[in-house]
Coordinates of C-alpha atoms and ligand atoms in Angstrom, one line a residue:
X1291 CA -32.4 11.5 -34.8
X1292 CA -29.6 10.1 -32.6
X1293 CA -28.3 6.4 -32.4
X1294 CA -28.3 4.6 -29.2
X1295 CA -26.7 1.4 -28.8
X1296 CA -28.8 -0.3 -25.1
X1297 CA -27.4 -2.8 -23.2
X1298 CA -29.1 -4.8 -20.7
X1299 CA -26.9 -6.9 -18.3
X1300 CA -28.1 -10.4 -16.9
X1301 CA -30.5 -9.1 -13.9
X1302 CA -32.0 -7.2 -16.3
X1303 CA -33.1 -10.0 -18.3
X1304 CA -33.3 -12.5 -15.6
X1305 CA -37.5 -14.0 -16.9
X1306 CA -39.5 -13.1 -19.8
X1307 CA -41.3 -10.8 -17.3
X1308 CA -38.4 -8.7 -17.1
X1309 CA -37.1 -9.0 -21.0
X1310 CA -40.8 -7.7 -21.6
X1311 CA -40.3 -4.6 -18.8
X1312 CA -36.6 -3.8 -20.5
X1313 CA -37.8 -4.2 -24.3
X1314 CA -40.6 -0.7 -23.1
X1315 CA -37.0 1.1 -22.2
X1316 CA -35.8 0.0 -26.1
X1317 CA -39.5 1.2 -27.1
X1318 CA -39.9 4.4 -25.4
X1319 CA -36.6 5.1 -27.0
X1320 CA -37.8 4.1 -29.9
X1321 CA -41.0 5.9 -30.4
X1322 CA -38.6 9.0 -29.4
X1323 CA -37.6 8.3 -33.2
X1324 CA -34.1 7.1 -32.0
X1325 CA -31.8 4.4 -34.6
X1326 CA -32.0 1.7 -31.7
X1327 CA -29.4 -1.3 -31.4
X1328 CA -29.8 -3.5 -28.2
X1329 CA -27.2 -5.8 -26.9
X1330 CA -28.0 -8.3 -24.5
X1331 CA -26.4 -10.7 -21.9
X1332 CA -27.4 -14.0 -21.1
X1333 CA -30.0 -14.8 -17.8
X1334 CA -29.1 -14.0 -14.9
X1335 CA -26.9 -17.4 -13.6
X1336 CA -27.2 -18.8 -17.1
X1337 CA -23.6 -18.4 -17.9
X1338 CA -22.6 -20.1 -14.5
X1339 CA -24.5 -23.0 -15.4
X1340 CA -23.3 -23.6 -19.0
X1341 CA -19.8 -23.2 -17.2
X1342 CA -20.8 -25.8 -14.6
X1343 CA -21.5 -28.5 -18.2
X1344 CA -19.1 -27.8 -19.7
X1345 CA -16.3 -28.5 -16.1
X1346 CA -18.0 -31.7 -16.4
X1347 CA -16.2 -32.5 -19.3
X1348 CA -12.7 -31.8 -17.3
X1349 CA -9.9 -33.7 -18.0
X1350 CA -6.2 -33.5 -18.5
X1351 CA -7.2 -31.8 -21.9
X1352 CA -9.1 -29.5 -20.4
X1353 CA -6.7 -26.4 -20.6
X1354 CA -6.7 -27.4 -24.7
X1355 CA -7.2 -25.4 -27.4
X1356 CA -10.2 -27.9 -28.5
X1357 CA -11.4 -28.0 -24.8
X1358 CA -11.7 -24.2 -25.0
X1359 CA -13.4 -24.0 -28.4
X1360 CA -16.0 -26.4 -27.4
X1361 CA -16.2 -24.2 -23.8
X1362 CA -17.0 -20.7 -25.7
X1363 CA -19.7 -23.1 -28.1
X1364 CA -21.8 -23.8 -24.7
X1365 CA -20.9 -20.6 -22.8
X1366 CA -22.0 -18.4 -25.9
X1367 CA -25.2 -19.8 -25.9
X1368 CA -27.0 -18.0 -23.3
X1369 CA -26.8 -14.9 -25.5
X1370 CA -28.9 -16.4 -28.4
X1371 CA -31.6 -17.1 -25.8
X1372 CA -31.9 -13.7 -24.6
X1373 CA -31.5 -11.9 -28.1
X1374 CA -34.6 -13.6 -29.3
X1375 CA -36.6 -13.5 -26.6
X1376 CA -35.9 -9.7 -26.7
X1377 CA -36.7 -9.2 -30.0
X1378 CA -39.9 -11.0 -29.4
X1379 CA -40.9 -8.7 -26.7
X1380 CA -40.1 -6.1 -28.9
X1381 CA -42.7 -7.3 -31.7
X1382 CA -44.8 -7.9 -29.6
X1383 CA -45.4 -4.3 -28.5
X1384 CA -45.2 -3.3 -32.1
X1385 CA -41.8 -2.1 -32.5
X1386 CA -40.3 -4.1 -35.5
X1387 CA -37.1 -5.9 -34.1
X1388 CA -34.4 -9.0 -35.5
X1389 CA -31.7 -10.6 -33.2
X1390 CA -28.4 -11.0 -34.4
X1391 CA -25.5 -13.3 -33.5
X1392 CA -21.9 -12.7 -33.2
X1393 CA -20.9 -14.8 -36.6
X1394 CA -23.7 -13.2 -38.5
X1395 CA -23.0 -9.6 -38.3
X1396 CA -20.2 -10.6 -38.0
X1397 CA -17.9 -9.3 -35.0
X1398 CA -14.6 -10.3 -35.9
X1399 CA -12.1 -11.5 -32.8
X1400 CA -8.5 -12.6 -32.1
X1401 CA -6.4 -13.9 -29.4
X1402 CA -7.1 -17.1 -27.1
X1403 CA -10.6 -18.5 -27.0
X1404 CA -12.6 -18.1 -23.6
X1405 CA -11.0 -14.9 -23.6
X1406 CA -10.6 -13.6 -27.2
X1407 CA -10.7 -9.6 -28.2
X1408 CA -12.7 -7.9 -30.3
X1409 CA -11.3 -6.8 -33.4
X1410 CA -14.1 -5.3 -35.8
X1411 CA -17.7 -5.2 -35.8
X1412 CA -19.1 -5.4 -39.2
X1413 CA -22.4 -3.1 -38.6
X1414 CA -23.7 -3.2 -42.3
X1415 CA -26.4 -5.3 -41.3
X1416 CA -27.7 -3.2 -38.3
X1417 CA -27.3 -0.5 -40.6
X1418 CA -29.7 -1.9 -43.1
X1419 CA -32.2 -2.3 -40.4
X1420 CA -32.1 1.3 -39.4
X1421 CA -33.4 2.3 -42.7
X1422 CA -36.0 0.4 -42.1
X1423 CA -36.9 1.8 -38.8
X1424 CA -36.0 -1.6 -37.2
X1425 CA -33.9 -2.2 -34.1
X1426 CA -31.4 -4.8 -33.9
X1427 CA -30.8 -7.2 -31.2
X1428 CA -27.2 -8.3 -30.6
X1429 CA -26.2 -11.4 -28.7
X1430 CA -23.3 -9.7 -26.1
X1431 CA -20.5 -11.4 -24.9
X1432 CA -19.8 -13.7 -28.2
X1433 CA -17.4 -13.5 -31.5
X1434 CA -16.0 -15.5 -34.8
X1435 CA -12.6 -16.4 -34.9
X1436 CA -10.3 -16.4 -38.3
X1437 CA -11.1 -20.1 -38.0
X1438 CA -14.3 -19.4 -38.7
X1439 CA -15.8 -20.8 -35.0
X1440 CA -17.4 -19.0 -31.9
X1441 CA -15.8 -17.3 -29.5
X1442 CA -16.2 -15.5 -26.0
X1443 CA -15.1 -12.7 -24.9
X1444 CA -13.9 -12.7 -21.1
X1445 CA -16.6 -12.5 -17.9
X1446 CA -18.8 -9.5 -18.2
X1447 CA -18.0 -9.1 -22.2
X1448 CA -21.2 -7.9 -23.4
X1449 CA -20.4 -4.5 -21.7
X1450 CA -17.8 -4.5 -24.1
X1451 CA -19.6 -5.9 -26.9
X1452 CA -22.1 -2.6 -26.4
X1453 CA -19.0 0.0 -26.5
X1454 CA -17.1 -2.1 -29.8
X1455 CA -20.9 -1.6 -31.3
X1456 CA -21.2 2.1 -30.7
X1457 CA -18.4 2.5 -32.0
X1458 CA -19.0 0.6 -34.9
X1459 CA -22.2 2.7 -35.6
X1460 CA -20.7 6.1 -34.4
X1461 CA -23.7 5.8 -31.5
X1462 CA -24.6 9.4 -30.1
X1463 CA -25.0 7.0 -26.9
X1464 CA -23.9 3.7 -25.3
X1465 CA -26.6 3.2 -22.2
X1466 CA -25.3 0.6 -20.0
X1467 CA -29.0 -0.6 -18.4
X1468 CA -28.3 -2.5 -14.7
X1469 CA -29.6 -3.4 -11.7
X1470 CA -28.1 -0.4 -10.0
X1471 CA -28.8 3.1 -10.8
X1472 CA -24.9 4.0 -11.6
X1473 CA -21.7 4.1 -10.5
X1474 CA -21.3 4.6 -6.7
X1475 CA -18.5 5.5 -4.4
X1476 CA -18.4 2.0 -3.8
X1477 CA -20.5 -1.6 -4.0
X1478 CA -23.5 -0.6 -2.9
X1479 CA -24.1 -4.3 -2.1
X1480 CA -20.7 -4.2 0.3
X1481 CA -21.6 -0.7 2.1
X1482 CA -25.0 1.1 3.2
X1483 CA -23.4 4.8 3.0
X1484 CA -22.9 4.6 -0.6
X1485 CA -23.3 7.3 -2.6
X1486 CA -23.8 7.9 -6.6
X1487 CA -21.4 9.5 -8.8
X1488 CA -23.2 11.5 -11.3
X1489 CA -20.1 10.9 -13.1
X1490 CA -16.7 9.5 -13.3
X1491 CA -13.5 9.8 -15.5
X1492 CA -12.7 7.1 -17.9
X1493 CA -9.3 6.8 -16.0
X1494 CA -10.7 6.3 -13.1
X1495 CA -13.7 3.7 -13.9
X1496 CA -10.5 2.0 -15.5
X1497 CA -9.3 1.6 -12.2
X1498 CA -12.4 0.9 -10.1
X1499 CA -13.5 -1.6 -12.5
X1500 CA -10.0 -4.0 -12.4
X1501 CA -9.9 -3.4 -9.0
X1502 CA -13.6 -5.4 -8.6
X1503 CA -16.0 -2.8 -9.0
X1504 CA -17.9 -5.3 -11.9
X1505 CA -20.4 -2.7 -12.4
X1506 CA -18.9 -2.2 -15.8
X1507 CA -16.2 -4.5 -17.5
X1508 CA -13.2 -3.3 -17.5
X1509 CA -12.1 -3.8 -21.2
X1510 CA -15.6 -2.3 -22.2
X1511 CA -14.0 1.2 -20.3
X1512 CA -10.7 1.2 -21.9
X1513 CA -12.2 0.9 -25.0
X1514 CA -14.9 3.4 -24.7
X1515 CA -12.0 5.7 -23.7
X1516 CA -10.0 5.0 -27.1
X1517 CA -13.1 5.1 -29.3
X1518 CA -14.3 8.2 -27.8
X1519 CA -17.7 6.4 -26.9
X1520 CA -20.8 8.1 -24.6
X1521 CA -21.0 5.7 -22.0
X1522 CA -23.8 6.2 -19.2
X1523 CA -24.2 3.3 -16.4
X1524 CA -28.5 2.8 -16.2
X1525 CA -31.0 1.0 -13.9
X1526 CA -33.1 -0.9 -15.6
X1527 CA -35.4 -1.0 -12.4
X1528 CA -35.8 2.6 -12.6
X1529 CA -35.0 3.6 -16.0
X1530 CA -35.9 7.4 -15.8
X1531 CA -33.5 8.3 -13.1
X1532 CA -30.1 10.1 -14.1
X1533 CA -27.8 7.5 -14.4
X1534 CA -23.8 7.8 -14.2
X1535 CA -21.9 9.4 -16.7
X1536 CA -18.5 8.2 -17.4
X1537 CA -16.6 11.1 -19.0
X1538 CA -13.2 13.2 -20.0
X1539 CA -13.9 16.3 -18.3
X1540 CA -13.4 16.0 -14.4
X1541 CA -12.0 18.7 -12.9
X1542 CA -9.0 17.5 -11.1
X1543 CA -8.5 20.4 -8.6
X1544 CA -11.9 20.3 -7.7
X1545 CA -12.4 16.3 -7.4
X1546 CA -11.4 14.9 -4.2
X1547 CA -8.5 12.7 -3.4
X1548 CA -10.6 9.3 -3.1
X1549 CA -13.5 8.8 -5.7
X1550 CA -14.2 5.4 -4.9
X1551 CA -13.4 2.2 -3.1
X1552 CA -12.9 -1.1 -4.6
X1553 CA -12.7 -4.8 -3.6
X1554 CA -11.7 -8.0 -5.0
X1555 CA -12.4 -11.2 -3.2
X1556 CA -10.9 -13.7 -5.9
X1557 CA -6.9 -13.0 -4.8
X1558 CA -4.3 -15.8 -4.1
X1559 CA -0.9 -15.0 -3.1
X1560 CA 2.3 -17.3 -4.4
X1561 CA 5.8 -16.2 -2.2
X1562 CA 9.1 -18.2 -4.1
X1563 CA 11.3 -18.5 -1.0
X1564 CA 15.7 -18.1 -1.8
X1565 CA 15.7 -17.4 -5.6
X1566 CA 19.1 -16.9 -6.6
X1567 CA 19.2 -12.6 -7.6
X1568 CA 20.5 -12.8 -10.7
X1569 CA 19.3 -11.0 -14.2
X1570 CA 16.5 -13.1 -16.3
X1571 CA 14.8 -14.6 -13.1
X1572 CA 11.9 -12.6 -12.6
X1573 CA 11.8 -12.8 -16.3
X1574 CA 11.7 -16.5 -16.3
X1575 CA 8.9 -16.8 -14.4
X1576 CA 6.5 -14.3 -15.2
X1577 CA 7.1 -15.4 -19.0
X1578 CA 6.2 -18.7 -17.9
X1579 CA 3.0 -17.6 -16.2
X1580 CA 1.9 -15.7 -19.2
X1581 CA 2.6 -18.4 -21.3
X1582 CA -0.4 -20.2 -19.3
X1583 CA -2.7 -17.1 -19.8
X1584 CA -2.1 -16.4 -16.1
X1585 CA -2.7 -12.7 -15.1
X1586 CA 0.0 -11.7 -12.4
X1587 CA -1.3 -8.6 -10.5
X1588 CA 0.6 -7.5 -7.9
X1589 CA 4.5 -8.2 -7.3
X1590 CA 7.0 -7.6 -4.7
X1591 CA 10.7 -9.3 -4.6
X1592 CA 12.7 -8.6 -1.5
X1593 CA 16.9 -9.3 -2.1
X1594 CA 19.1 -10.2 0.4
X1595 CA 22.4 -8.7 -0.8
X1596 CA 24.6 -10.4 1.4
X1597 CA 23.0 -13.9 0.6
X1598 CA 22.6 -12.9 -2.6
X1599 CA 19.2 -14.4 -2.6
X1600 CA 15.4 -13.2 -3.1
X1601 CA 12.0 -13.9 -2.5
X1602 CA 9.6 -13.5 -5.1
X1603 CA 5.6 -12.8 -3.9
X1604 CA 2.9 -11.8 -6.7
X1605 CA -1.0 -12.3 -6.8
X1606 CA -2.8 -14.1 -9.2
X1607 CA -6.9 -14.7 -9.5
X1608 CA -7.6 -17.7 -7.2
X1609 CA -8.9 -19.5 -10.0
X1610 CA -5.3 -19.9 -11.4
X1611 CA -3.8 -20.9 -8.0
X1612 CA -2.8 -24.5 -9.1
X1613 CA -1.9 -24.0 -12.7
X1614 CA 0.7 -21.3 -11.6
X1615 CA 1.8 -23.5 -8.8
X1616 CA 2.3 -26.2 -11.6
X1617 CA 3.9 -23.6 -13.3
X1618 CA 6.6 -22.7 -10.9
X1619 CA 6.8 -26.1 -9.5
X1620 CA 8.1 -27.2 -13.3
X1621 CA 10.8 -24.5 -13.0
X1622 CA 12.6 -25.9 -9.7
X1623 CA 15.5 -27.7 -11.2
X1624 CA 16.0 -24.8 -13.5
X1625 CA 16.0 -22.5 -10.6
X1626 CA 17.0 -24.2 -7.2
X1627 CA 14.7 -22.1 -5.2
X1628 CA 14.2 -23.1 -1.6
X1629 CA 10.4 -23.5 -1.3
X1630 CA 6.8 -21.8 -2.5
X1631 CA 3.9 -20.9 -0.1
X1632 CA 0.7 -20.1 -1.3
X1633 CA -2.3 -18.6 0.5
X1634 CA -5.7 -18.3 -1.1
X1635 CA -8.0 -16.5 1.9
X1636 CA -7.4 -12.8 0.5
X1637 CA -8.9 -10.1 -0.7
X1638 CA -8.0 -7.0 -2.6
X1639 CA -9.1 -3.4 -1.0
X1640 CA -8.0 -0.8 -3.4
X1641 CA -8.5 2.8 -2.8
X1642 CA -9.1 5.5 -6.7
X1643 CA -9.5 8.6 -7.5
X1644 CA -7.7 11.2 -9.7
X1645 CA -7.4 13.7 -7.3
X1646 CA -5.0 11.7 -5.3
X1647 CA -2.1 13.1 -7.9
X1648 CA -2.1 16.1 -6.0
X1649 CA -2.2 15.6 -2.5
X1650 CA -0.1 14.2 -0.3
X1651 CA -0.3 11.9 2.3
X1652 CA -3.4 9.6 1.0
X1653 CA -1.7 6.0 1.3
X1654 CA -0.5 6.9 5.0
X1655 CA -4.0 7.9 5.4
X1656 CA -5.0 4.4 4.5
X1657 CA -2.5 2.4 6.2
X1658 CA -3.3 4.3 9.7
X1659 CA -7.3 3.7 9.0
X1660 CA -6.7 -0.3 8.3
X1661 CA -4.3 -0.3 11.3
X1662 CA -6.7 1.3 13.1
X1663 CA -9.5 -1.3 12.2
X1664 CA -6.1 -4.3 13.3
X1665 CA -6.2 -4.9 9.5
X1666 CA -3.2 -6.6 8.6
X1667 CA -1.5 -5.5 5.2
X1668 CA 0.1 -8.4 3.1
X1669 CA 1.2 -6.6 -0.1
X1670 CA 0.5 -3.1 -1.4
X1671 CA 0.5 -1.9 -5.1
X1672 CA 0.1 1.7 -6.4
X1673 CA -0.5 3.3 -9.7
X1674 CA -0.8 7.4 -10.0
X1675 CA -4.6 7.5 -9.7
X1676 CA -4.6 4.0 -7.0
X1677 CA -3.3 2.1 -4.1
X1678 CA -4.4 -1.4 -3.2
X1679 CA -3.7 -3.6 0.0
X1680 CA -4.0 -7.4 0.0
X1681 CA -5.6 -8.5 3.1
X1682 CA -7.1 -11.4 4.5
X1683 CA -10.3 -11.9 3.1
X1684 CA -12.4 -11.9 6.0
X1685 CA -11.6 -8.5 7.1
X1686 CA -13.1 -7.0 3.4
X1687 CA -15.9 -6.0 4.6
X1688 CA -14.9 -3.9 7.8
X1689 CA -11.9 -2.3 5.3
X1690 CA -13.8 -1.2 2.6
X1691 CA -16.8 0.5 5.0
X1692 CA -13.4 2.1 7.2
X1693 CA -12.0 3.5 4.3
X1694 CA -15.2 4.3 2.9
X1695 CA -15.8 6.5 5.8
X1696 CA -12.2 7.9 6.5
X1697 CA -12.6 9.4 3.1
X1698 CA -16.1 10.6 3.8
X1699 CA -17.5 9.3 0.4
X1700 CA -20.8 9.8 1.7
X1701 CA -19.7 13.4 1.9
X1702 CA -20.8 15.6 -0.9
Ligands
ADP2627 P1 -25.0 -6.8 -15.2 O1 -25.6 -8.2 -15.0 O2 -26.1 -5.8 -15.5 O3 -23.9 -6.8 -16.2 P2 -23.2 -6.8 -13.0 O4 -23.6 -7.7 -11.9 O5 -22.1 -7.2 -13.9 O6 -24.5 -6.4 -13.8 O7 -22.8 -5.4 -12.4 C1 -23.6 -4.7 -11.5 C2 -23.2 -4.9 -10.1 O8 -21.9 -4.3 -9.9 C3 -24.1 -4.3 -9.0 O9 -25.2 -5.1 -8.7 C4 -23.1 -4.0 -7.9 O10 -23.3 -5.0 -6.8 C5 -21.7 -4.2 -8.5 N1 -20.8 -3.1 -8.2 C6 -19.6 -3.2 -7.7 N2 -19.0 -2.1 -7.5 C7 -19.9 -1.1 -7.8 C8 -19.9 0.3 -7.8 N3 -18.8 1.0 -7.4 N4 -21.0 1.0 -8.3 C9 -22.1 0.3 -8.7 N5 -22.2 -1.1 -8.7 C10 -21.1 -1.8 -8.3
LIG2628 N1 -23.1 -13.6 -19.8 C1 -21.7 -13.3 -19.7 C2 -21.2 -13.4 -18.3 O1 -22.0 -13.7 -17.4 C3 -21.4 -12.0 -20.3 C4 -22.1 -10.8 -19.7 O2 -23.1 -11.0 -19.0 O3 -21.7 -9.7 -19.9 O4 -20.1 -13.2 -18.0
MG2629 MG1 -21.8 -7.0 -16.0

């Protein structure tokens, strides 16, 4: 008898029609004799709506901490919808089934609501009901705080919520059930030629998924990766098809330089124009940013030595355009820079795969295919296993299928 933690993602749930076709995956696996804990998302669009409520309620408060309390209150809630409605799909075909909340199990969290981490999952409860021969249905997505109230846990969350469970119950298998089949070389929503990984390394899903491929969340990765979780990507739609395995073992010599291509349509650029190059700048502002819960992603600062002056360019998610603006805006008279530009039309095109550490020559391969397409690159940021171009964000679409194809992904 294995245990298998199941989680279904928002499509996958999206009417009861569909909760009733997922909760005969959770069944068959069931009657397989199988300890069975299912985590779901909300509804498909539900989150964006509760979202939409509660940015009625904006007001010069609303980057509070009792603004944000209230928000992970309302946002949490589609969660409890779905977890009950599953586990009354899953009575109803006779397999004996209780939802559980965040707070009741309960799955402990720290850091800033809206976005907090999870700490522990208390799996007593779930454990009881194995012994039973009853499968547990856990709300994704939502936690407790030491203040005792509810909190959520970043965009995509209940992926992670799945992985902190299995490990929680030392799971045999976390099965990631989607609307897509797996993991493929790229969005198969962005590109026809597409093709399916029959699996990928942790590193590398890292990568792909905070460089935009949302398939899986990108905490729920690097947490599967330190817990030593099983994590396979699922369709839902066609649940007996091999799905994607994320794993340790790829062969490096063997694996191509390119596994994947990413993109990330939600980029804004800020350039600080004549900052005076001197120690504890850059450090000034990027503390400041963080201070706001702004994520800075790429940066590049060019010095003029004979001027001695700089220009300081980084990205940040367009969503947080105007509170970094605000931010740097409040550090001019400290600074004396000359002027900030901002540009929010971009997207992130970001080329992975592990096998780039040993071959040379794959960023020049890049540049000359985006040149080739008259792609225009604004910044460029690398890691070992990665490099990403900022571009403008109507050419995402003719980069990602270039590079898709100068890579021959399709290729086996
Ligand atoms: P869920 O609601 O199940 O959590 P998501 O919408 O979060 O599903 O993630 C699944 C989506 O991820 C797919 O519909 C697909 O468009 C997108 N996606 C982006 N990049 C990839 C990729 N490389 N492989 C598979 N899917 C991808
Ligand atoms: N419902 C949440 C969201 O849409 C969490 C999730 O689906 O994983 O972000
Ligand atoms: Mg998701």
């Amino acid at each position: 008898m294995s245990t298998l933690v199941l989680k279904f993602g928002g499509t996958s749930v999206a009417s009861t029609e569909l909760i009733k076709s997922a909760a005969k995956i959770v069944k068959k696996e069931y009657d397989n004799g199988h300890n069975i804990a299912v985590v779901v998302s909300a509804m498909a669009g539900t989150t964006n709506n509760l979202i939409n409520y509660v940015n009625d309620f904006h007001s010069s408060k609303s980057d509070s901490e009792e603004f944000n309390t209230e928000y992970d209150v309302v946002v949490s809630s589609g969660e409890q919808v779905t977890s009950g409605l599953m586990s009354l799909a899953l009575n109803e075909i006779g397999v004996p089934a209780i939802s559980w909340l965040g707070w009741q199990l309960p799955i402990i969290t720290n850091g800033p609501h809206r976005n907090a981490n999870i700490r522990k999952i208390i799996p007593d409860k779930i454990n009881e009901c194995f012994k039973e021969r009853k499968v547990s249905v856990l709300a994704g997505f939502q936690g407790l705080s030491s203040e005792s109230r509810i909190t959520t846990i970043g965009r995509g969350g209940s992926d992670n919520t799945a992985v902190f469970l299995a490990s929680s119950l030392k799971a045999d298998r976390c099965d990631i059930y989607t609307d897509v089949d797996g993991v493929y070389t790229s969005d198969p929503k962005m590109t026809g030629k597409v093709k399916k990984l029959d699996k990928i390394s942790y590193e590398e899903m890292i990568e792909m998924a905070s460089q935009g491929a949302k398939v899986l969340q990108t905490s729920s990765v690097e947490s599967a990766m330190i817990e030593n979780v099983n994590v396979q990507v699922r369709s839902t739609f066609s649940p007996d098809q091999e799905g994607t395995q994320i794993s340790f073992d790829v062969d490096e010599n063997q694996a191509k330089a390119v596994t994947g291509v990413a993109y990330s349509k939600d980029e804004a650029k800020i350039t600080i124009i004549d900052l005076v190059d001197q120690p504890g700048i850059a450090a000034k502002i990027f503390r400041s940013l963080s201070n706001q819960s702004i994520n800075v992603d790429m940066i590049v600062q060019n010095n003029f030595i004979e001027r001695k002056k700089t220009n300081m360019t980084f990205t940040v998610p367009m969503s947080d355009l105007n509170k970094s603006l605000d931010v740097i805006s409040s550090l001019k008279s400290e600074m004396n820079f000359l002027q900030v530009l901002s540009e929010d039309n971009l997207s992130k095109v970001s080329i992975i795969g592990s096998g780039m550490r040993n071959q040379p020559g794959i960023a020049a391969k890049m540049f000359e295919c985006l040149s080739a397409q008259g792609i225009n690159i604004e910044v460029i940021s690398t890691s070992e296993i990665k490099v990403s171009v900022l571009i403008e964000k109507s050419k995402t679409n003719d980069a990602v299928n270039a590079l898709h194809d100068v890579f021959e992904l399709d290729k086996p």
